Each structure stands twice: as C-alpha cells, then as structure tokens.
mmCIF file of C-alpha atoms and ligand atoms in Angstrom:
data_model
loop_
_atom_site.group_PDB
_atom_site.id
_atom_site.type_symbol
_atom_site.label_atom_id
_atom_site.label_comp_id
_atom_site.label_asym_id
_atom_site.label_seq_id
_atom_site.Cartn_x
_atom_site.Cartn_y
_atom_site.Cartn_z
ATOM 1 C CA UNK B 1 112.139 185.639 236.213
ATOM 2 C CA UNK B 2 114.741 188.086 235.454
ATOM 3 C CA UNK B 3 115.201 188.865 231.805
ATOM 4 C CA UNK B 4 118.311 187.003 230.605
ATOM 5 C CA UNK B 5 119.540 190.423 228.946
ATOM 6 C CA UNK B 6 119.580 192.035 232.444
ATOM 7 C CA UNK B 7 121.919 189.209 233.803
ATOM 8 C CA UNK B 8 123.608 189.567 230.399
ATOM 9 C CA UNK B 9 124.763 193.299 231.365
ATOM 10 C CA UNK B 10 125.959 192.434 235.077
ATOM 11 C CA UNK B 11 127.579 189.836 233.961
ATOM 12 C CA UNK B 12 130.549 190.753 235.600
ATOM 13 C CA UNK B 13 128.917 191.881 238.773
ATOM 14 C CA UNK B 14 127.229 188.314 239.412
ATOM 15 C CA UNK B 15 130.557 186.924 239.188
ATOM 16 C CA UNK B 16 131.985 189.748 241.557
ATOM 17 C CA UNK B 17 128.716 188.714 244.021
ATOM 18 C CA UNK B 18 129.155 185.214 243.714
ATOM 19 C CA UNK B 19 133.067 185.785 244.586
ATOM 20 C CA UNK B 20 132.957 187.506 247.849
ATOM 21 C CA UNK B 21 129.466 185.828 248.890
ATOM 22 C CA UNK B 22 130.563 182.141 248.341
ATOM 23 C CA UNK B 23 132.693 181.072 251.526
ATOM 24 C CA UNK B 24 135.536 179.779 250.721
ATOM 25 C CA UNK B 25 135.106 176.055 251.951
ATOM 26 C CA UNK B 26 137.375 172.929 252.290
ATOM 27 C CA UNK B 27 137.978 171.921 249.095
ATOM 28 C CA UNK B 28 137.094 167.904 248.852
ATOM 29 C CA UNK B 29 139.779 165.851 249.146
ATOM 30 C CA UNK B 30 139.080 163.574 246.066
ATOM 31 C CA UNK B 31 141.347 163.766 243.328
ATOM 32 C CA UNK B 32 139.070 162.819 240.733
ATOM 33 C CA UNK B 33 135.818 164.252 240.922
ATOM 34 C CA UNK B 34 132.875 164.266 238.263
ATOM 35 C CA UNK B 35 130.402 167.070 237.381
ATOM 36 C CA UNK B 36 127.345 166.346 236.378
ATOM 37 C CA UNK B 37 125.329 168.535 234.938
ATOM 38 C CA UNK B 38 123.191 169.547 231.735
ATOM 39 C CA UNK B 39 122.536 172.972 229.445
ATOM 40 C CA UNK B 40 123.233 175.835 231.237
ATOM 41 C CA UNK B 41 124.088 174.238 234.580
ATOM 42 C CA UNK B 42 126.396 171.452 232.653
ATOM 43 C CA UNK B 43 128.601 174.460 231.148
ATOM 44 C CA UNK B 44 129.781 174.533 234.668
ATOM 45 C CA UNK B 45 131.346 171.265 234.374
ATOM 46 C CA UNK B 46 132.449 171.889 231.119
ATOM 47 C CA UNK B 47 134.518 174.668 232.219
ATOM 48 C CA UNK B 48 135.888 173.170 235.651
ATOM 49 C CA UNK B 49 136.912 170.518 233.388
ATOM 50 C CA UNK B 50 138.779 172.196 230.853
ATOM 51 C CA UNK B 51 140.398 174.472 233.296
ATOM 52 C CA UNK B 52 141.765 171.149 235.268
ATOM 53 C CA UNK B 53 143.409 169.682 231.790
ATOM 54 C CA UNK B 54 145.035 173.206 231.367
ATOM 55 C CA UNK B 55 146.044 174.071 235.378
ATOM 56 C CA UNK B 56 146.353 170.424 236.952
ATOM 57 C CA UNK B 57 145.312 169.774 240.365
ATOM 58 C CA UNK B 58 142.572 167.138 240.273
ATOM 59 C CA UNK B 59 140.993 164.858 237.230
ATOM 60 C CA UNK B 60 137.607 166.654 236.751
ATOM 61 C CA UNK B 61 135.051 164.642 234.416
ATOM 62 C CA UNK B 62 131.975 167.072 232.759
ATOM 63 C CA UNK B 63 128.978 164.113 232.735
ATOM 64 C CA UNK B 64 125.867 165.505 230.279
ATOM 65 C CA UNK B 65 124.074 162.012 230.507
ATOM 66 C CA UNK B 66 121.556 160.025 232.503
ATOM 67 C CA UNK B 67 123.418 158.579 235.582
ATOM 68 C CA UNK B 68 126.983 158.166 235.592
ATOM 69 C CA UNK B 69 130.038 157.295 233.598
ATOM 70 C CA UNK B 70 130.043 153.333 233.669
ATOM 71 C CA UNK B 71 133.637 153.591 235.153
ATOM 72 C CA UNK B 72 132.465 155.151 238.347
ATOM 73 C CA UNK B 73 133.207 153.259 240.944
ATOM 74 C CA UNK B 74 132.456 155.055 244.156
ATOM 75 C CA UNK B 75 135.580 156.337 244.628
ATOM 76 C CA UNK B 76 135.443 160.090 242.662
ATOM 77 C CA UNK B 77 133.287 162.576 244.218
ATOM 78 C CA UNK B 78 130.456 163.714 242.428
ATOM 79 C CA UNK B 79 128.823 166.982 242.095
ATOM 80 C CA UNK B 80 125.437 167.369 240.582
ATOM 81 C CA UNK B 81 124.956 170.963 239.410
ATOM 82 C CA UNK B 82 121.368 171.472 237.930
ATOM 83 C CA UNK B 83 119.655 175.165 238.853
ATOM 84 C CA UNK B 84 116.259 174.130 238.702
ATOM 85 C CA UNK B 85 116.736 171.123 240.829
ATOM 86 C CA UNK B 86 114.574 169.346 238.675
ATOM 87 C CA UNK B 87 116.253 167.863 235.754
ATOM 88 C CA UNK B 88 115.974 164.227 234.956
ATOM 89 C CA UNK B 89 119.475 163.527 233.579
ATOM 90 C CA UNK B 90 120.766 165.380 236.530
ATOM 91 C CA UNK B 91 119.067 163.625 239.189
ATOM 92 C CA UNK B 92 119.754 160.617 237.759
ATOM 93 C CA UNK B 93 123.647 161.097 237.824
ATOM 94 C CA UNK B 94 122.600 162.007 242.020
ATOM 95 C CA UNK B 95 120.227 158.472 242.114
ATOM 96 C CA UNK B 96 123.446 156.284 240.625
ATOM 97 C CA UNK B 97 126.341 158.507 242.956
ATOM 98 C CA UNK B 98 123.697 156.979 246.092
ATOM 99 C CA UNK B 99 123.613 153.033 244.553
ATOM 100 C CA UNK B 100 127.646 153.490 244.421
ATOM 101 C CA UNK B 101 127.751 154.641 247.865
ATOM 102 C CA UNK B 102 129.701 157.728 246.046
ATOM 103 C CA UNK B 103 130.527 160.794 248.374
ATOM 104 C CA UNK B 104 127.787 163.531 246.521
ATOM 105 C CA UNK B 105 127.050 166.965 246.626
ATOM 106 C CA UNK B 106 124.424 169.449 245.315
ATOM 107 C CA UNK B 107 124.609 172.928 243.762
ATOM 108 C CA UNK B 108 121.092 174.305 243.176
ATOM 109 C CA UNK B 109 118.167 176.510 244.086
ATOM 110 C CA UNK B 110 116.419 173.239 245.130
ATOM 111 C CA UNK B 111 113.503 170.759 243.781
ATOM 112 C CA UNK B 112 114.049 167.789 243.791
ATOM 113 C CA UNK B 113 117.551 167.455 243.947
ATOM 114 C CA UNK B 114 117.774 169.432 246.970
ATOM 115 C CA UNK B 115 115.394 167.104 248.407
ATOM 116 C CA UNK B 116 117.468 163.941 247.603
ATOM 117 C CA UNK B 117 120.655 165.735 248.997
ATOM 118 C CA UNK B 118 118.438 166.110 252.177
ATOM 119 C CA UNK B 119 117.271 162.477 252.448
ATOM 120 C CA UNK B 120 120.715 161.384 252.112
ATOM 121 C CA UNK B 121 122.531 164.041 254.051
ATOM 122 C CA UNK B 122 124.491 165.277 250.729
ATOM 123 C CA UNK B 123 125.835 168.630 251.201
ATOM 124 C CA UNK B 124 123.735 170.950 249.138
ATOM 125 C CA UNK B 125 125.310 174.847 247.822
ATOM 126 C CA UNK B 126 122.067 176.882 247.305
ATOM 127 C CA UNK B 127 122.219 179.250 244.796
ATOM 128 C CA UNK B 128 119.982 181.990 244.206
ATOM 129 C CA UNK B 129 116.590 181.704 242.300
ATOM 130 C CA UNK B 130 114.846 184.026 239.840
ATOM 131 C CA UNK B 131 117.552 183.605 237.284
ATOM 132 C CA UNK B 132 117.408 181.391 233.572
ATOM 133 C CA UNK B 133 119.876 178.453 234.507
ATOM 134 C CA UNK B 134 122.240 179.975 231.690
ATOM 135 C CA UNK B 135 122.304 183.142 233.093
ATOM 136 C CA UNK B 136 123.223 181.877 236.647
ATOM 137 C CA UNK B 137 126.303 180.624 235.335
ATOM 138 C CA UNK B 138 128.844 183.323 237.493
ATOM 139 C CA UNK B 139 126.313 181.750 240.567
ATOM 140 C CA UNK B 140 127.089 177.973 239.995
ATOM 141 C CA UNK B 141 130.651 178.226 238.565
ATOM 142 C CA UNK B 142 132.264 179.828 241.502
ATOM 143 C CA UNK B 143 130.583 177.526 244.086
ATOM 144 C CA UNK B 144 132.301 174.732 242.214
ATOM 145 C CA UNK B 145 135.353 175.854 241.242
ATOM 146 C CA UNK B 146 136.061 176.308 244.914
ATOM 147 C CA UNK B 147 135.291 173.107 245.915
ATOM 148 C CA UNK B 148 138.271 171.827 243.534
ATOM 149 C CA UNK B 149 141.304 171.631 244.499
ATOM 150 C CA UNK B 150 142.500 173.371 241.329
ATOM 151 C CA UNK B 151 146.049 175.008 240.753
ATOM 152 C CA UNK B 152 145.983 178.815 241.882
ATOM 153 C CA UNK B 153 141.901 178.768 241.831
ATOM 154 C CA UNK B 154 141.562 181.809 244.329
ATOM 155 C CA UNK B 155 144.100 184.222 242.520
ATOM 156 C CA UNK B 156 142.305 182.806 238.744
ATOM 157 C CA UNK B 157 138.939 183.671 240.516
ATOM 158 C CA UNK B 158 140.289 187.347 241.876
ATOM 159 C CA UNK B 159 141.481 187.928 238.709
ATOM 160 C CA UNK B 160 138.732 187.020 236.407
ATOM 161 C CA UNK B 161 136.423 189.638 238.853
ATOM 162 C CA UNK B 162 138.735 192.547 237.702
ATOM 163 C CA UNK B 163 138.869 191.615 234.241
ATOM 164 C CA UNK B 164 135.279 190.761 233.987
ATOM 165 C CA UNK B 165 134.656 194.843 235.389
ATOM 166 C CA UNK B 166 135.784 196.010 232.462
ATOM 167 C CA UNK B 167 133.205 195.836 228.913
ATOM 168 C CA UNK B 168 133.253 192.730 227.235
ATOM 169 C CA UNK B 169 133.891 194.313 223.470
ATOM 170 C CA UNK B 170 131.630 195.624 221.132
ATOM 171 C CA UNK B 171 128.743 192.572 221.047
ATOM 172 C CA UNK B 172 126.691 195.095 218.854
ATOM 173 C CA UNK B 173 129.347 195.437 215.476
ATOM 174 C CA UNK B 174 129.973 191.117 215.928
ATOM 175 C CA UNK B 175 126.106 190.664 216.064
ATOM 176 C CA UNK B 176 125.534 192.000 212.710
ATOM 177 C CA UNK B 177 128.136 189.845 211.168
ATOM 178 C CA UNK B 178 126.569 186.913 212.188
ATOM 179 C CA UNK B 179 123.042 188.373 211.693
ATOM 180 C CA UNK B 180 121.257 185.679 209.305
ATOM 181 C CA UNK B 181 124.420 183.737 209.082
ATOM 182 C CA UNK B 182 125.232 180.293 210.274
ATOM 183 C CA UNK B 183 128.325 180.888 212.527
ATOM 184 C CA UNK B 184 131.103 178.355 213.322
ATOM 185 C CA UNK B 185 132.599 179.173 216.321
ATOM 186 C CA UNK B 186 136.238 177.277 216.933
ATOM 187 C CA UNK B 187 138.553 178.125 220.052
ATOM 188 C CA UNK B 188 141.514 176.113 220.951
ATOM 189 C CA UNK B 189 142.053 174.172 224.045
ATOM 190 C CA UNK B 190 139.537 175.869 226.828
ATOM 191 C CA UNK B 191 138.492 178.024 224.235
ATOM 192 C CA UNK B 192 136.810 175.009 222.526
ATOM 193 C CA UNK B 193 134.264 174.801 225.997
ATOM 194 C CA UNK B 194 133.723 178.371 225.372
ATOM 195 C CA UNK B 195 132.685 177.705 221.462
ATOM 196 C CA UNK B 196 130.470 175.957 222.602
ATOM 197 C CA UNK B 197 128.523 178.072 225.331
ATOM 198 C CA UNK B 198 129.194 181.094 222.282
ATOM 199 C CA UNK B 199 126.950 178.006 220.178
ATOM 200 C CA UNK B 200 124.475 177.657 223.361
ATOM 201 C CA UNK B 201 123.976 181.272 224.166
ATOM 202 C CA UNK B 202 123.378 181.826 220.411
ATOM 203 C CA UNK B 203 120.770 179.244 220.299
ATOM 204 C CA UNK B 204 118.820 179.579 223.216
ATOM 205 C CA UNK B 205 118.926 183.708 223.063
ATOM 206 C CA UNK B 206 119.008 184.727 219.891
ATOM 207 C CA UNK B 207 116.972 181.661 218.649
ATOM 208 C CA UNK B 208 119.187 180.785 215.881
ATOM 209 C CA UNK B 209 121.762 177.823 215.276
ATOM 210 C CA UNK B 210 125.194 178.069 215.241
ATOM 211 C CA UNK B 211 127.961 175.256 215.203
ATOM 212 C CA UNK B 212 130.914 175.120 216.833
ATOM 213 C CA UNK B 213 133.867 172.767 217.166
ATOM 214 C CA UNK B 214 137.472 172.411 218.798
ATOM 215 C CA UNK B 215 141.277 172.864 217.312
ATOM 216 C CA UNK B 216 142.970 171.701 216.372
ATOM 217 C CA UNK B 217 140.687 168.104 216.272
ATOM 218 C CA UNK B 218 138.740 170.453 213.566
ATOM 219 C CA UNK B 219 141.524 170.008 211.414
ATOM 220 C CA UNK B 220 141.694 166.404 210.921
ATOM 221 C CA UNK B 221 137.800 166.450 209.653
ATOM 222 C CA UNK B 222 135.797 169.672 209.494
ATOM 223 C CA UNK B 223 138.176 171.459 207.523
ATOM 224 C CA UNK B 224 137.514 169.364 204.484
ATOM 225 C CA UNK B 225 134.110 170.288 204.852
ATOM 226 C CA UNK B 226 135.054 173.799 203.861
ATOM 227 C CA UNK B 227 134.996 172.382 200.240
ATOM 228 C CA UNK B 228 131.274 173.263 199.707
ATOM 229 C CA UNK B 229 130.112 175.412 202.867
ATOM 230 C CA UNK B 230 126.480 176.865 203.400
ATOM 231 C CA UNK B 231 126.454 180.078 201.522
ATOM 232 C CA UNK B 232 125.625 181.740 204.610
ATOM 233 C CA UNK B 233 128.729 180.617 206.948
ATOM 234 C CA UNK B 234 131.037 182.819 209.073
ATOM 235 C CA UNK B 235 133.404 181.892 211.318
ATOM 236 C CA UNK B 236 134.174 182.865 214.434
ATOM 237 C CA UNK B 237 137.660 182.567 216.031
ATOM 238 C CA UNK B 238 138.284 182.766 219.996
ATOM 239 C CA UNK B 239 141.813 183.349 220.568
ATOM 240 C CA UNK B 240 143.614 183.992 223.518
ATOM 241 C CA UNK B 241 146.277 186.785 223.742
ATOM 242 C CA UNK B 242 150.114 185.357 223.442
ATOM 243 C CA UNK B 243 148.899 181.940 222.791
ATOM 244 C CA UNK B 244 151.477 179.162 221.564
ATOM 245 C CA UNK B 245 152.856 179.596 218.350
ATOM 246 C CA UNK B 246 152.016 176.111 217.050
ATOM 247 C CA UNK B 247 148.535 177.609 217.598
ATOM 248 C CA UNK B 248 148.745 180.713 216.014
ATOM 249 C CA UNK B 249 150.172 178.896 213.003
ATOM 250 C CA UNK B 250 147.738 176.807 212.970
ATOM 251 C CA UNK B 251 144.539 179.275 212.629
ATOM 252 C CA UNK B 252 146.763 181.132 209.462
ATOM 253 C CA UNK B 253 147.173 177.311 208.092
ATOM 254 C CA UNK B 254 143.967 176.456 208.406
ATOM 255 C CA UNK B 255 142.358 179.826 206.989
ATOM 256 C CA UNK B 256 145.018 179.916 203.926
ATOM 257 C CA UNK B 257 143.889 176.134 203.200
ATOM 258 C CA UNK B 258 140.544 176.567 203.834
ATOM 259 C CA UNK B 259 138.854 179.610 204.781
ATOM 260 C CA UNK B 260 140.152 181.864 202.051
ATOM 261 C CA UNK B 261 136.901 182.722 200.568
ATOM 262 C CA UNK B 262 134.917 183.034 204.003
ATOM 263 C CA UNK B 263 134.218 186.087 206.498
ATOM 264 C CA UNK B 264 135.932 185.886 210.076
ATOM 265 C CA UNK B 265 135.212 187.320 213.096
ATOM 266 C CA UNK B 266 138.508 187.212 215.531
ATOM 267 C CA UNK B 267 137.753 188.054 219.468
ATOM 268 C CA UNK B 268 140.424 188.072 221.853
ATOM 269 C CA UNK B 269 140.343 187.182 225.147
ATOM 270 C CA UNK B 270 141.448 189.288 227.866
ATOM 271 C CA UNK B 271 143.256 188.636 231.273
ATOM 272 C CA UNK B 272 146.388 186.750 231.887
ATOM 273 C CA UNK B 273 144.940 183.335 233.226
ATOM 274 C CA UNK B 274 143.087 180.820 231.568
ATOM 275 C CA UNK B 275 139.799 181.903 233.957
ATOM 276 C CA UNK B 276 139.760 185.154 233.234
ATOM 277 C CA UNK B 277 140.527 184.633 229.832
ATOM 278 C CA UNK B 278 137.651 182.390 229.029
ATOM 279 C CA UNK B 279 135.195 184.075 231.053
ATOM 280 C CA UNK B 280 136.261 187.205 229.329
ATOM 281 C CA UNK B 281 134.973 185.689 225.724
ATOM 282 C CA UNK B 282 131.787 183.833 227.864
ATOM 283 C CA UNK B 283 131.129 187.794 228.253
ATOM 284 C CA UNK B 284 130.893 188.629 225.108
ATOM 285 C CA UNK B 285 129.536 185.352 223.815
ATOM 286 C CA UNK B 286 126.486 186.130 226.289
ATOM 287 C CA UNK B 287 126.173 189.879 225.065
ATOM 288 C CA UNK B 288 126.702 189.174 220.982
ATOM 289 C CA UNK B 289 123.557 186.625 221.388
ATOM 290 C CA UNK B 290 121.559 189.057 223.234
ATOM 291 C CA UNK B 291 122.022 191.524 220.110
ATOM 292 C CA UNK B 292 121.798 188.910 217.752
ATOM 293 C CA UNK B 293 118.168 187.983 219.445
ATOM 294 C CA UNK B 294 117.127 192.099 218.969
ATOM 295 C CA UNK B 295 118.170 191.663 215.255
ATOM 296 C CA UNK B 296 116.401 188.603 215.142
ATOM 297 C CA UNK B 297 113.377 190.416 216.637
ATOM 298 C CA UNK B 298 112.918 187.310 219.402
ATOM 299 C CA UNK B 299 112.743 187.738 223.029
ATOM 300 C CA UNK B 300 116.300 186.462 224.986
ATOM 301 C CA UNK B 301 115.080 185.020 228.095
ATOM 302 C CA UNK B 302 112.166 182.519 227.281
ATOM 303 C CA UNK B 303 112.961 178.616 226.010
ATOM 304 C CA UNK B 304 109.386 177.428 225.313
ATOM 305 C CA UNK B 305 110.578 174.591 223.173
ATOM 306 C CA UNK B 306 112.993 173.019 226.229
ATOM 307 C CA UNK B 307 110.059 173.960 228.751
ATOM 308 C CA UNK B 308 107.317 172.122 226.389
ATOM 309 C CA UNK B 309 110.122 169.092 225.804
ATOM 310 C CA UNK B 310 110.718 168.338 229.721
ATOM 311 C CA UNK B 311 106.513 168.299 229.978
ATOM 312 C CA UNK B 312 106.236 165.900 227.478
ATOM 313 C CA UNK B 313 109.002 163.466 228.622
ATOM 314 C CA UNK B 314 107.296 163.783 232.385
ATOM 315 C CA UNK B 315 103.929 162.820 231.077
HETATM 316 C C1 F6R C 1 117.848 177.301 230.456
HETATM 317 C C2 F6R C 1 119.002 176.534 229.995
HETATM 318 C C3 F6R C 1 118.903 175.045 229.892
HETATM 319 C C4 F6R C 1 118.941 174.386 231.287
HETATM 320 C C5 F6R C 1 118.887 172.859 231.154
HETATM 321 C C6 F6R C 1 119.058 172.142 232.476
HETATM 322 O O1 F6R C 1 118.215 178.631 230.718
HETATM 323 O O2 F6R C 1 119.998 177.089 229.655
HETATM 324 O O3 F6R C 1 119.984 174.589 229.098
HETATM 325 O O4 F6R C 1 120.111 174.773 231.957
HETATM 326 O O5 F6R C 1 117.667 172.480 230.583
HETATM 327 O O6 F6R C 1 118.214 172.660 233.462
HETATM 328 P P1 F6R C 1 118.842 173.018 234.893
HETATM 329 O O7 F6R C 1 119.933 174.002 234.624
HETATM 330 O O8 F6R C 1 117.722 173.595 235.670
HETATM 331 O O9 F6R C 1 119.339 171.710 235.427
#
C-alpha cells in the first residue's frame, strides 16, 4: 500500500498521469446520469456533481446510499465508482442499475464490482491499485469527469494539471492552527463539496474530527449556534479568488454577527475555473491533514476502524 502522505505530495502529478493516460472516450449520451459512490471513491461524485450545478451540461446526481435513488427509473446512466471494488453500498447501487435495466458502468481496480460489470457486460474503467481509495482520487475523478458531457471539461481538466504543478500553500503554518482544535470548515457553492473532503481528509488522516458545512445554507441555522461554541473551535474559510460580491459580503456578515470572538483560517483557491479552483484547495486540504496527523503523532495512511467496521457487517 502506498503511504497516503506519498500520494499526498504528488498530488498534482497523479492528476497530471491520470490526464494524459485516461483516453479521452465518448462521453455517454445521457443527460442525467447518477454517481454512485461512497468515502473516498463517493467524493468523486460529489465533485462531478457540484461542478455540473456550477458549468451545466448534464444533471449529475452524487448517490452515498445502498441502491439507488427511488426516482430512478432506468433512464439516467449510472456510474458506480468504488476503488476497492468491494463495497456493499456501492455494489448495491450496481445490483438495483441491473433490476432497472439501467445503462451502468464501473470505475475500479476490481472485486467484485468488476466482476458484476463482467457478468453483465458493463463497461468497467480500471484504475490503478496500491493506492488508499482517498488518495486515488486524481485516478477516479478524471475517468469520470470525461465521461460527462460537462461544459468546457477538457480545457477545466488542462487547466487544473498546470495549476495543480504549482505548491498547494503552506499546509504546515494551517496545521498548527487547527492542531487540537475542532475546525469548521465552510466553502460556498463547490467549495461546500470541498469542506467536506477538507472534513474527510482531516478525519481519516490526521485522526481527528472536524465539521464542516455549506453557505450560505449555514446561515439560516449554524450560525446561531455560534452563541455558545466549543472552546476549542476554529474556522476555516475556502474562498475562491474574485468570487461574487453577494458572497464576499456574506463571509464579513456572517463573521461580524457571529464569529467575532473566534480564530479563522482563510485559503484561497487558485486557477481561473471552478476545477482547478477546487482541486487547488483539495491540495491543500490533503497536505494540512497529513501535518495535522504528524502533530497528532498518528500514522496517515491506515483506517483500522472502517477496515474492522466492513468485517463486522460481512460476518
Ligand atoms: C479509504 C477511504 C474510505 C473508502 C470507502 C469506500 O481510504 O477513504 O472512505 O473510500 O470506505 O471504499 P471504496 O473506495 O473502496 O469503495
């Protein structure tokens, strides 16, 4: 297995490999496809999905479930995106696409779900193995994004691989501000998807929880929360560069109302389209939680406690 801090580094160079190594095939022809998908394979989705509501192109629905949306009805095309092959939400969401007759696909490095594909004569993307599935992520989101027919994919996808060359920031000086803290990590529009994978990555590397939530939804609820917060909170705001001003007025509302009294940590994204942009902060998501784990003297790469939770639910 490779160490998740290795992947962490070359970041930018798996998404450069998976670029010019992924052919570019026929996008499918459906215009509403859904992505199923969980973890670090279902961040995939989350991000095809949120780049469709910003760019247009096609309806894209991000499934973390068992099986399928009940709407389904055979006629979107569903991709099941699980690295391992082997996870039971996943597979299920590939058993109901087969009962609808639904047109399927699989991106994976195989198990089971690479076996069902093959039964059925489902299209299957392999991806490469020896990689956590949340490191892979450059390895399974390019695969899918070009299978979407989504507004100017191919020149978001060239430039995200020049922007994604370059550092991601100083991880190392935002690590120690959220070193034993509980961080809250809001982004705005696609930068909400990346919150979360900031939450994720902070979780399953560094071992420590972290919440996260979306604007400007967060300020209809959460915000009043900041009456009484934990004595240990910090937030953490992804913004993009030259983003609407009802946005930017927003995060100085909602910190004069609320956050007054409470540390934040601002990263900008870099890059001119929303890919690049949100891959940009992914990037240094990834790297602050690989510090964060050598403050928190814990090893990145292992996840005992979701490895001992699939045995127990396949007993
Ligand atoms: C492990 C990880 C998990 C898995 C999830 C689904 O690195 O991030 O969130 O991604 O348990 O497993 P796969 O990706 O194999 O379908």
């Amino acid at each position: 297995m490779i160490p998740v801090e290795k992947d962490v580094a070359r970041f930018g160079a798996l998404f450069a490999a998976a670029a010019t190594t992924t052919p570019q095939p026929q996008p499918c022809s459906a215009t509403s496809v859904i992505v199923a998908g969980m973890g670090g394979s279902g961040i995939a989705g989350r991000l095809a999905q949120a780049l469709a509501e910003r760019c247009g192109g096609l309806r894209v629905s991000a499934w973390s479930d068992y099986g399928l949306p009940a709407w389904a009805d055979g006629s979107e095309h569903v991709f099941a995106v699980s690295y391992s092959g082997n996870t039971a939400e996943t597979l299920s969401g590939a058993e109901r696409a087969i009962e609808l007759g639904t047109n399927w696909e699989a991106i994976t490095t195989g198990g089971r779900l690479a076996a069902l594909a093959h039964e059925h004569s489902a299209p299957v993307t392999a991806v490469e193995p020896g990689h956590q599935p949340r490191a892979a992520l450059p390895l399974l989101l390019v695969p899918l994004l070009r299978r979407l027919t989504l507004s100017g994919i191919e020149a978001q996808v060239a430039e995200a691989t020049e922007v994604l060359a370059e550092p991601a920031g100083d991880a190392g000086a935002i690590a120690a501000q959220l070193s034993g803290k509980l961080p809250f990590i809001y982004g705005a529009g696609g930068l909400a998807t990346v919150a979360y994978r900031w939450r994720c990555q902070i979780e399953e590397n560094a071992k420590q929880l972290a919440v996260h939530h979306a604007l400007p939804e967060l300020d209809h609820n959460e915000i009043v929360g900041w009456a009484a917060p934990p004595g240990n909170a910090v937030i953490v705001a992804l913004r993009e560069p030259d983003e609407p001003a009802r946005v930017a007025a927003r995060w100085e509302a909602s910190r004069a109302v609320a956050w007054r009294d409470v540390p934040v940590v601002e990263c900008r994204a870099h890059g001119k389209n929303p890919l690049a942009r949100w891959l940009s902060l992914v990037q240094l998501g990834d790297a602050v939680s690989v510090e964060l784990a050598h403050l928190n003297g814990v090893e990145p790469t292992p996840v005992v406690v979701i490895e001992e939770l699939k045995r127990r639910l396949e007993e």
